[in-house]
Short mmCIF file of C-alpha atoms in Angstrom, two decimals:
data_model
loop_
_atom_site.label_atom_id
_atom_site.label_comp_id
_atom_site.label_asym_id
_atom_site.label_seq_id
_atom_site.Cartn_x
_atom_site.Cartn_y
_atom_site.Cartn_z
CA MET A 1 -49.57 51.23 -17.21
CA PHE A 2 -52.45 50.55 -14.79
CA VAL A 3 -55.27 50.43 -17.35
CA PRO A 4 -54.88 46.70 -18.06
CA LEU A 5 -55.52 45.83 -14.52
CA THR A 6 -59.22 47.02 -14.72
CA SER A 7 -59.84 43.75 -16.74
CA VAL A 8 -59.28 41.73 -13.69
CA GLU A 9 -62.23 41.35 -11.33
CA TRP A 10 -61.85 40.36 -7.66
CA LYS A 11 -65.05 39.11 -5.99
CA GLU A 12 -65.80 37.91 -2.58
CA SER A 13 -66.09 34.07 -2.53
CA THR A 14 -69.08 33.93 -0.29
CA GLY A 15 -71.23 36.30 -2.40
CA GLN A 16 -71.08 39.30 -0.24
CA SER A 17 -71.29 42.75 -1.81
CA ILE A 18 -67.61 43.47 -1.49
CA GLU A 19 -64.98 43.60 -4.28
CA LEU A 20 -61.38 44.75 -4.56
CA ASP A 21 -60.01 47.72 -6.36
CA PRO A 22 -58.33 46.24 -9.38
CA VAL A 23 -55.29 48.61 -9.07
CA THR A 24 -54.78 48.91 -5.11
CA LEU A 25 -56.55 45.64 -4.16
CA ILE A 26 -58.25 47.51 -1.39
CA PRO A 27 -61.70 46.18 -0.39
CA LYS A 28 -64.61 48.30 -1.46
CA SER A 29 -68.41 47.79 -1.16
CA THR A 30 -70.55 47.48 -4.29
CA ASP A 31 -73.73 48.15 -2.04
CA PRO A 32 -73.12 51.45 -0.24
CA HIS A 33 -76.43 51.05 1.73
CA ASN A 34 -75.32 47.78 3.32
CA ALA A 35 -71.67 48.48 3.49
CA CYS A 36 -69.95 47.91 6.90
CA LYS A 37 -66.72 49.28 7.97
CA THR A 38 -65.68 46.18 9.85
CA GLU A 39 -66.36 44.05 6.85
CA LEU A 40 -64.08 46.28 4.66
CA ASN A 41 -61.28 46.27 7.35
CA ARG A 42 -61.33 42.44 8.13
CA PRO A 43 -58.38 40.34 7.08
CA TYR A 44 -58.62 38.64 3.75
CA CYS A 45 -56.72 36.61 1.41
CA LEU A 46 -56.81 35.98 -2.43
CA ALA A 47 -57.41 32.98 -4.67
CA ILE A 48 -56.01 33.29 -8.16
CA THR A 49 -56.13 30.89 -11.23
CA GLY A 50 -53.25 30.20 -13.53
CA ALA A 51 -54.89 32.34 -16.41
CA ALA A 52 -55.11 35.34 -14.09
CA PHE A 53 -51.76 34.86 -12.80
CA ALA A 54 -50.29 34.80 -16.29
CA TYR A 55 -52.26 37.99 -17.21
CA LEU A 56 -51.02 39.88 -14.27
CA GLU A 57 -47.52 38.65 -14.74
CA ARG A 58 -47.58 40.11 -18.29
CA HIS A 59 -49.21 43.36 -17.51
CA ALA A 60 -48.75 44.22 -13.95
CA GLN A 61 -45.46 42.92 -12.99
CA GLY A 62 -43.44 45.42 -10.83
CA THR A 63 -46.57 47.28 -9.84
CA PRO A 64 -47.98 47.68 -6.27
CA ALA A 65 -50.96 45.66 -7.15
CA TRP A 66 -48.64 42.71 -8.24
CA LYS A 67 -46.74 42.78 -4.94
CA HIS A 68 -50.07 42.99 -3.05
CA MET A 69 -51.28 40.05 -4.94
CA LEU A 70 -48.25 37.78 -4.19
CA MET A 71 -48.43 38.77 -0.57
CA ARG A 72 -52.16 38.37 -0.21
CA ALA A 73 -52.75 35.26 -2.35
CA ALA A 74 -53.22 32.04 -0.50
CA VAL A 75 -54.53 29.81 -3.26
CA PHE A 76 -53.06 29.37 -6.65
CA ALA A 77 -55.17 26.87 -8.88
CA ARG A 78 -54.57 25.42 -12.20
CA MET A 79 -51.02 26.50 -12.49
CA SER A 80 -48.67 25.10 -15.21
CA PRO A 81 -45.32 23.78 -14.18
CA GLU A 82 -43.54 27.03 -15.52
CA GLN A 83 -45.93 29.11 -13.63
CA LYS A 84 -45.25 27.33 -10.45
CA ALA A 85 -41.59 27.91 -10.84
CA ALA A 86 -42.25 31.57 -11.74
CA LEU A 87 -44.34 32.01 -8.69
CA VAL A 88 -41.54 30.79 -6.41
CA ASP A 89 -39.05 32.96 -8.12
CA HIS A 90 -41.35 36.19 -7.69
CA LEU A 91 -41.65 35.43 -3.95
CA GLN A 92 -37.73 35.07 -3.76
CA GLN A 93 -37.31 38.40 -5.40
CA LEU A 94 -39.67 40.01 -2.81
CA GLY A 95 -37.25 38.71 -0.14
CA TYR A 96 -39.21 35.54 1.04
CA ILE A 97 -37.56 32.33 1.91
CA SER A 98 -39.72 30.13 -0.25
CA GLY A 99 -40.64 26.45 0.23
CA PHE A 100 -42.40 24.13 -2.17
CA CYS A 101 -44.18 20.74 -1.82
CA GLY A 102 -45.06 18.68 -4.77
CA ASP A 103 -45.91 15.10 -5.57
CA GLY A 104 -45.61 14.89 -9.47
CA ALA A 105 -43.42 15.45 -12.31
CA ASN A 106 -44.93 18.81 -13.05
CA ASP A 107 -43.68 20.10 -9.75
CA CYS A 108 -39.96 19.42 -10.57
CA ALA A 109 -39.26 22.84 -11.86
CA ALA A 110 -40.66 24.53 -8.59
CA LEU A 111 -38.90 22.07 -6.48
CA LYS A 112 -35.55 23.03 -7.86
CA THR A 113 -36.29 26.82 -7.83
CA ALA A 114 -37.66 26.83 -4.19
CA ASP A 115 -35.19 27.40 -1.33
CA ILE A 116 -36.75 24.37 0.41
CA GLY A 117 -38.25 21.78 -1.94
CA VAL A 118 -40.04 18.78 -0.33
CA SER A 119 -41.24 15.77 -2.50
CA LEU A 120 -44.45 14.19 -1.10
CA SER A 121 -43.63 11.04 -3.04
CA GLU A 122 -40.88 8.69 -4.04
CA ALA A 123 -41.78 9.16 -7.72
CA GLU A 124 -40.12 11.61 -10.18
CA ALA A 125 -40.45 14.51 -7.90
CA SER A 126 -38.04 12.93 -5.26
CA VAL A 127 -35.20 13.39 -7.91
CA ALA A 128 -35.49 17.06 -8.06
CA ALA A 129 -36.47 17.80 -4.47
CA PRO A 130 -33.63 18.08 -1.60
CA PHE A 131 -36.05 16.41 0.74
CA THR A 132 -38.46 13.55 0.47
CA SER A 133 -41.35 12.82 2.88
CA ARG A 134 -42.92 9.51 3.43
CA VAL A 135 -46.06 11.51 4.80
CA SER A 136 -48.21 12.36 1.87
CA ASP A 137 -49.35 15.75 3.28
CA ILE A 138 -47.75 19.08 4.13
CA SER A 139 -47.54 18.35 7.79
CA CYS A 140 -43.93 17.19 7.23
CA VAL A 141 -42.90 20.84 6.53
CA VAL A 142 -43.30 21.47 10.26
CA GLN A 143 -40.97 18.60 11.05
CA LEU A 144 -38.53 19.84 8.44
CA VAL A 145 -38.44 23.30 10.02
CA ARG A 146 -37.97 21.98 13.47
CA GLU A 147 -35.17 19.60 12.41
CA GLY A 148 -33.56 22.46 10.47
CA ARG A 149 -33.62 24.81 13.37
CA CYS A 150 -32.29 22.14 15.53
CA SER A 151 -29.34 21.39 13.19
CA ILE A 152 -28.44 25.15 13.05
CA ALA A 153 -28.45 25.40 16.84
CA THR A 154 -26.44 22.08 17.26
CA SER A 155 -23.81 23.46 14.63
CA ILE A 156 -23.56 26.70 16.49
CA ALA A 157 -23.27 24.84 19.72
CA CYS A 158 -20.45 22.47 18.46
CA PHE A 159 -18.42 25.46 16.88
CA LYS A 160 -18.59 27.47 20.10
CA TYR A 161 -17.51 24.35 22.00
CA LEU A 162 -14.54 23.56 19.80
CA GLY A 163 -13.54 27.06 19.80
CA ILE A 164 -13.55 27.47 23.62
CA TYR A 165 -11.86 24.09 24.10
CA SER A 166 -8.99 25.41 21.81
CA ILE A 167 -8.84 28.57 23.96
CA VAL A 168 -8.65 26.48 27.14
CA GLN A 169 -5.89 24.18 25.94
CA PHE A 170 -4.02 27.10 24.48
CA THR A 171 -4.07 29.03 27.85
CA THR A 172 -2.85 25.81 29.70
CA CYS A 173 -0.05 25.30 27.22
CA CYS A 174 1.06 28.90 27.17
CA ILE A 175 1.45 28.97 31.11
CA LEU A 176 3.29 25.71 31.03
CA TYR A 177 5.48 26.85 28.10
CA SER A 178 6.47 29.80 30.26
CA TYR A 179 8.19 27.41 32.54
CA ASP A 180 9.53 25.20 29.77
CA VAL A 181 7.09 22.30 30.43
CA ASN A 182 4.24 20.90 28.63
CA LEU A 183 1.21 18.45 29.22
CA THR A 184 2.23 14.74 29.14
CA ASN A 185 1.26 12.45 26.24
CA GLY A 186 -1.32 10.75 28.58
CA GLN A 187 -2.80 14.02 29.40
CA PHE A 188 -3.12 15.19 25.67
CA LEU A 189 -4.58 11.79 24.89
CA PHE A 190 -7.23 11.85 27.69
CA VAL A 191 -8.33 15.52 26.76
CA ASP A 192 -8.55 14.94 23.12
CA LEU A 193 -9.80 11.28 22.94
CA PHE A 194 -11.67 10.70 26.14
CA ALA A 195 -12.99 14.11 27.01
CA VAL A 196 -13.62 16.43 24.18
CA LEU A 197 -14.38 13.95 21.42
CA PRO A 198 -17.25 12.15 23.26
CA ILE A 199 -18.69 15.51 24.40
CA THR A 200 -18.53 16.90 20.85
CA VAL A 201 -20.33 13.70 19.58
CA CYS A 202 -23.17 13.80 22.18
CA LEU A 203 -23.67 17.55 21.62
CA ASP A 204 -24.68 16.49 18.04
CA ARG A 205 -27.29 14.04 19.35
CA PHE A 206 -29.89 16.53 20.47
CA GLU A 207 -33.51 15.95 19.21
CA PRO A 208 -35.55 18.96 17.94
CA PHE A 209 -37.90 20.63 20.33
CA SER A 210 -41.56 19.74 20.22
CA ARG A 211 -42.88 23.27 19.41
CA LEU A 212 -41.89 26.03 16.85
CA VAL A 213 -41.39 29.56 18.00
CA PRO A 214 -41.52 32.64 15.76
CA ARG A 215 -37.92 33.55 16.32
CA ARG A 216 -35.39 31.83 14.14
CA PRO A 217 -31.91 30.66 15.34
CA THR A 218 -28.76 32.60 14.51
CA ALA A 219 -27.52 31.10 11.26
CA SER A 220 -24.23 32.92 11.07
CA LEU A 221 -20.94 31.97 12.67
CA ALA A 222 -20.07 35.68 12.69
CA SER A 223 -23.25 36.97 14.31
CA LYS A 224 -23.31 39.43 17.31
CA ARG A 225 -24.60 36.52 19.57
CA VAL A 226 -21.80 34.11 18.56
CA ILE A 227 -18.97 36.48 18.66
CA ALA A 228 -20.06 37.90 22.12
CA SER A 229 -20.38 34.33 23.50
CA LEU A 230 -16.97 33.33 22.34
CA ILE A 231 -15.41 36.52 23.63
CA GLY A 232 -17.05 36.20 26.99
CA HIS A 233 -16.22 32.62 27.45
CA THR A 234 -12.61 33.24 26.41
CA VAL A 235 -12.18 35.96 29.05
CA LEU A 236 -13.90 33.78 31.81
CA THR A 237 -12.02 30.58 31.10
CA ALA A 238 -8.68 32.07 30.59
CA GLY A 239 -9.14 34.38 33.44
CA PHE A 240 -10.11 31.64 35.92
CA GLN A 241 -7.15 29.42 34.79
CA LEU A 242 -4.75 32.30 35.26
CA ALA A 243 -6.21 32.90 38.68
CA VAL A 244 -5.86 29.35 39.93
CA PHE A 245 -2.29 29.46 38.53
CA ALA A 246 -1.59 32.65 40.61
CA MET A 247 -3.27 31.44 43.65
CA SER A 248 -1.36 28.19 43.55
CA ALA A 249 1.98 29.85 42.97
CA SER A 250 1.40 31.83 46.18
CA GLN A 251 1.26 28.80 48.52
CA SER A 252 4.09 27.71 50.69
CA TRP A 253 4.07 24.17 49.52
CA TYR A 254 4.08 25.08 45.64
CA HIS A 255 7.26 24.34 43.85
CA ALA A 256 7.83 26.01 40.45
CA PRO A 257 9.25 23.74 37.63
CA GLU A 258 13.09 24.00 37.51
CA PRO A 259 15.56 22.39 35.03
CA ALA A 260 17.17 19.25 36.21
CA THR A 261 20.36 20.47 34.52
CA PRO A 262 20.97 24.09 35.20
CA GLY A 263 21.07 26.27 31.96
CA ASP A 264 19.29 23.45 30.12
CA PRO A 265 15.49 24.35 29.72
CA ASP A 266 14.85 21.05 27.98
CA SER A 267 15.77 19.05 31.09
CA THR A 268 12.78 20.51 33.13
CA PRO A 269 10.56 17.72 34.17
CA GLU A 270 6.91 17.80 33.13
CA LYS A 271 5.71 16.37 36.44
CA GLY A 272 5.17 18.89 39.12
CA ASP A 273 2.57 21.11 41.06
CA LEU A 274 2.05 23.32 38.05
CA ASN A 275 1.30 20.67 35.64
CA THR A 276 -0.99 18.74 37.93
CA ILE A 277 -3.13 21.72 38.93
CA LEU A 278 -3.50 23.24 35.45
CA PHE A 279 -4.42 19.77 33.87
CA VAL A 280 -6.94 18.82 36.55
CA PHE A 281 -8.65 22.36 36.60
CA SER A 282 -8.63 22.53 32.65
CA ALA A 283 -10.16 19.01 32.47
CA PHE A 284 -13.01 20.19 34.48
CA GLN A 285 -13.38 23.08 32.01
CA TYR A 286 -13.65 20.90 29.21
CA VAL A 287 -16.64 19.05 30.84
CA PHE A 288 -18.34 22.02 32.29
CA MET A 289 -18.11 23.99 28.87
CA GLY A 290 -19.96 21.08 27.30
CA VAL A 291 -22.79 21.58 29.62
CA VAL A 292 -22.84 25.26 29.25
CA PHE A 293 -23.23 24.93 25.36
CA ALA A 294 -25.95 22.06 25.82
CA ILE A 295 -28.56 24.60 25.18
CA GLY A 296 -32.19 22.99 24.86
CA PRO A 297 -35.49 24.91 24.21
CA PRO A 298 -36.56 26.73 22.05
CA TYR A 299 -34.79 24.72 19.25
CA ARG A 300 -33.58 21.45 20.87
CA GLN A 301 -34.87 19.19 23.68
CA ARG A 302 -33.53 19.63 27.12
CA ALA A 303 -30.14 18.21 27.89
CA ILE A 304 -31.69 15.84 30.30
CA ARG A 305 -33.44 14.07 27.36
CA ASN A 306 -30.04 13.44 25.70
CA TYR A 307 -29.20 10.25 27.66
CA ALA A 308 -25.88 9.68 26.14
CA PHE A 309 -24.77 13.26 26.83
CA VAL A 310 -25.75 12.91 30.49
CA LEU A 311 -24.05 9.56 30.83
CA VAL A 312 -20.73 10.91 29.09
CA THR A 313 -20.67 14.13 31.34
CA ALA A 314 -21.43 12.43 34.52
CA SER A 315 -18.81 9.53 33.85
CA LEU A 316 -16.12 12.24 32.99
CA LEU A 317 -16.89 14.32 36.23
CA ALA A 318 -16.98 11.23 38.41
CA PHE A 319 -13.57 10.20 36.95
CA GLU A 320 -11.98 13.62 37.25
CA LEU A 321 -13.09 13.86 40.72
CA GLY A 322 -11.65 10.52 41.53
CA VAL A 323 -8.26 11.63 40.02
CA LEU A 324 -8.44 15.00 41.91
CA LEU A 325 -9.74 13.86 45.34
CA GLY A 326 -9.35 10.14 45.52
CA PRO A 327 -6.24 8.27 46.75
CA LEU A 328 -5.54 6.75 43.32
CA PRO A 329 -1.69 6.53 42.78
CA GLY A 330 -2.17 4.37 39.71
CA LEU A 331 -4.16 7.24 37.92
CA ARG A 332 -1.72 9.77 39.01
CA SER A 333 1.20 7.82 37.65
CA LEU A 334 -0.71 7.32 34.40
CA PHE A 335 -1.20 10.99 33.71
CA GLY A 336 1.98 12.02 35.20
CA LEU A 337 0.52 13.94 38.25
CA VAL A 338 1.90 14.68 41.82
CA LYS A 339 0.16 14.63 45.02
CA VAL A 340 -1.18 18.05 45.89
CA GLN A 341 -2.25 19.38 49.29
CA VAL A 342 -5.81 17.91 50.25
CA GLY A 343 -7.34 21.24 51.11
CA TRP A 344 -6.08 22.83 47.87
CA ARG A 345 -7.84 20.17 45.72
CA PHE A 346 -11.18 21.33 47.08
CA VAL A 347 -10.03 24.90 46.17
CA VAL A 348 -9.38 23.84 42.56
CA PHE A 349 -12.68 22.14 42.24
CA GLY A 350 -14.50 25.03 43.76
CA MET A 351 -12.84 27.44 41.23
CA ALA A 352 -13.97 25.05 38.48
CA VAL A 353 -17.73 25.20 39.78
CA ALA A 354 -17.43 28.96 39.94
CA ASN A 355 -16.11 29.18 36.44
CA PHE A 356 -19.04 26.93 35.29
CA VAL A 357 -21.66 28.97 37.00
CA MET A 358 -20.25 32.22 35.55
CA CYS A 359 -20.21 30.83 32.17
CA TYR A 360 -23.75 29.26 32.41
CA PHE A 361 -25.10 32.48 33.49
CA GLY A 362 -23.30 34.42 30.91
CA GLU A 363 -24.38 32.12 28.18
CA ARG A 364 -27.97 32.32 28.91
CA VAL A 365 -28.38 35.85 30.17
CA VAL A 366 -25.44 38.27 29.96
CA PHE A 367 -23.91 37.62 26.56
CA PRO A 368 -27.18 37.69 24.49
CA LEU A 369 -28.08 41.11 26.25
CA VAL A 370 -24.59 42.67 25.72
CA ALA A 371 -24.34 41.48 22.14
CA ALA A 372 -26.25 44.19 20.44
CA PRO A 373 -24.92 47.23 22.37
CA ALA A 374 -21.24 45.93 22.00
CA ALA A 375 -21.74 45.63 18.24
CA LYS A 376 -22.94 49.19 18.10
CA MET A 377 -20.00 50.41 20.02
CA CYS A 378 -17.64 48.60 17.81
CA ARG A 379 -19.22 50.00 14.65
CA LEU A 380 -18.93 53.38 16.37
CA ALA A 381 -15.27 52.98 17.24
CA ARG A 382 -14.53 51.80 13.65
CA LEU A 383 -16.26 54.96 12.28
CA VAL A 384 -14.09 57.03 14.66
CA PHE A 385 -11.08 55.17 13.84
CA THR A 386 -11.51 55.56 10.09
CA GLY A 387 -12.55 59.14 10.43
CA ARG A 388 -15.99 58.57 8.72
CA LEU A 389 -18.09 59.68 11.85
CA SER A 390 -17.27 63.46 11.12
CA GLU A 391 -18.20 62.86 7.47
CA ILE A 392 -21.67 61.34 8.39
CA ALA A 393 -22.31 64.04 11.00
CA ARG A 394 -21.53 66.74 8.37
CA ARG A 395 -23.78 65.01 5.95
CA ASN A 396 -26.70 64.78 8.42
CA SER A 397 -26.32 68.41 9.43
CA THR A 398 -26.27 69.47 5.70
CA LYS A 399 -29.48 67.42 5.07
CA GLY A 400 -31.14 68.98 8.18
CA LEU A 401 -30.29 72.61 6.78
CA ILE A 402 -31.74 71.68 3.44
CA ASP A 403 -35.03 70.26 5.03
CA ALA A 404 -35.34 73.37 7.04
#
C-alpha cells in the first residue's frame, strides 16, 4: 500500500541537503556529514502541485502520509477546480473548519464546498460565495472572522437578556398574582416598549473588537457557560425581588392588597404599596441586566463605545430615578403608583444596585468558573440516577484486571 509513495520526491526549496521521507514525511538529510540536528527539527511546511495532489489522492488517501501532507501543506499550486473542491472536502473530513477565497469562475465549486466562502470579486464567484469582499486580497478574512465572532457574542448576549427579562417579569407577576393583583397596562407598556425593546436593539449594535484572540466564543445556546449564567442570574434576580418584597411587607407603613368587596378577588385594586415597589425595583433590574450583558472584549467593543446603548441606559436610569425619588405626581398617576416612604425609596434603589453588582461580578468572574465543575457534577448525578455509574466502575475494574 505504501509502495506508490516512493515515487513522490520531496525536496527543500532552498537547495539544502534535506529531503522528506516519502512515507512518513519526516525530514532526513541526504548529506550525513553536514547534517545538523537543528535543521532536521526546525518547523517546515509543504508546497504541492495539482499533479502531485492527484497522485497522492489516488494512491495515498487514508494513509498517515496523506494526513501529514494535508496538515503540513501551505501552498497548493496549479490546482483544477475539482481539485480545489476536493482539497476543501478532505480538510473538512479531518475535522477542520475550512475557508476558501476565490476570484474566478474556476473557484465556484470550492466556494460552495467550504464552510466559509469569500469571493474577492463581484464576478461569477460572488454568486457561489456566501460572502463577497470589495477588497481584492485575503485581508478581508480577518474582518470576516471578527464580525462573525462579534455576531455570535451578540446573539448569546441578546438571548440571555431576553431570557432574564422574562424571569424578572415572571417573578413580579407571580408575587402580584398571589394577592390577586397585576401590573397596570401603563406599566406593561413601559417595560416592553420603552425599556426592554430599546435595550435589546442597542445590545445588537456593538462593533467587533479590533484584535483577534485564539479562543473562540461559545456558539451553542445550551453550552455550560450560557446555562450557568442563566441559572445564576435567575437565582439572583428572583432572590433579590423576593427579598425586597419580604422586607417591604415587614414595614409598619406597608398595606397589603385587599379586595374592595369582601370575597371578590377581582375587586382588589392594582394600585398599592406592593405594586409600586415591585414595579420600580423590576424596572431597575431590566436596565441593569442590559448593562451586565453588554460584554465587550475580547469579541466586541467596550460598551462605552456603543453610544446609543449608553444614551438609552442613562436615559432610562434617570427616568426611573425620577419616578422613584422625585416629587412627580403626574408620573405616579400615569403608571398607577402610590407614594412610598422617602427612606424606603433609597432602600429599594440600594437593593437594585446590590443586585446589579452581584450579577455583574457573577457574569464576568463566578459563573464562567463554576460552569465546568457544575456540568461535571450534573453528569455524575445523572449517572447515579440512571444507575450507570456502577456499570462504568465495574467495566473499569474489569479492564484493570485484564491489563494486570
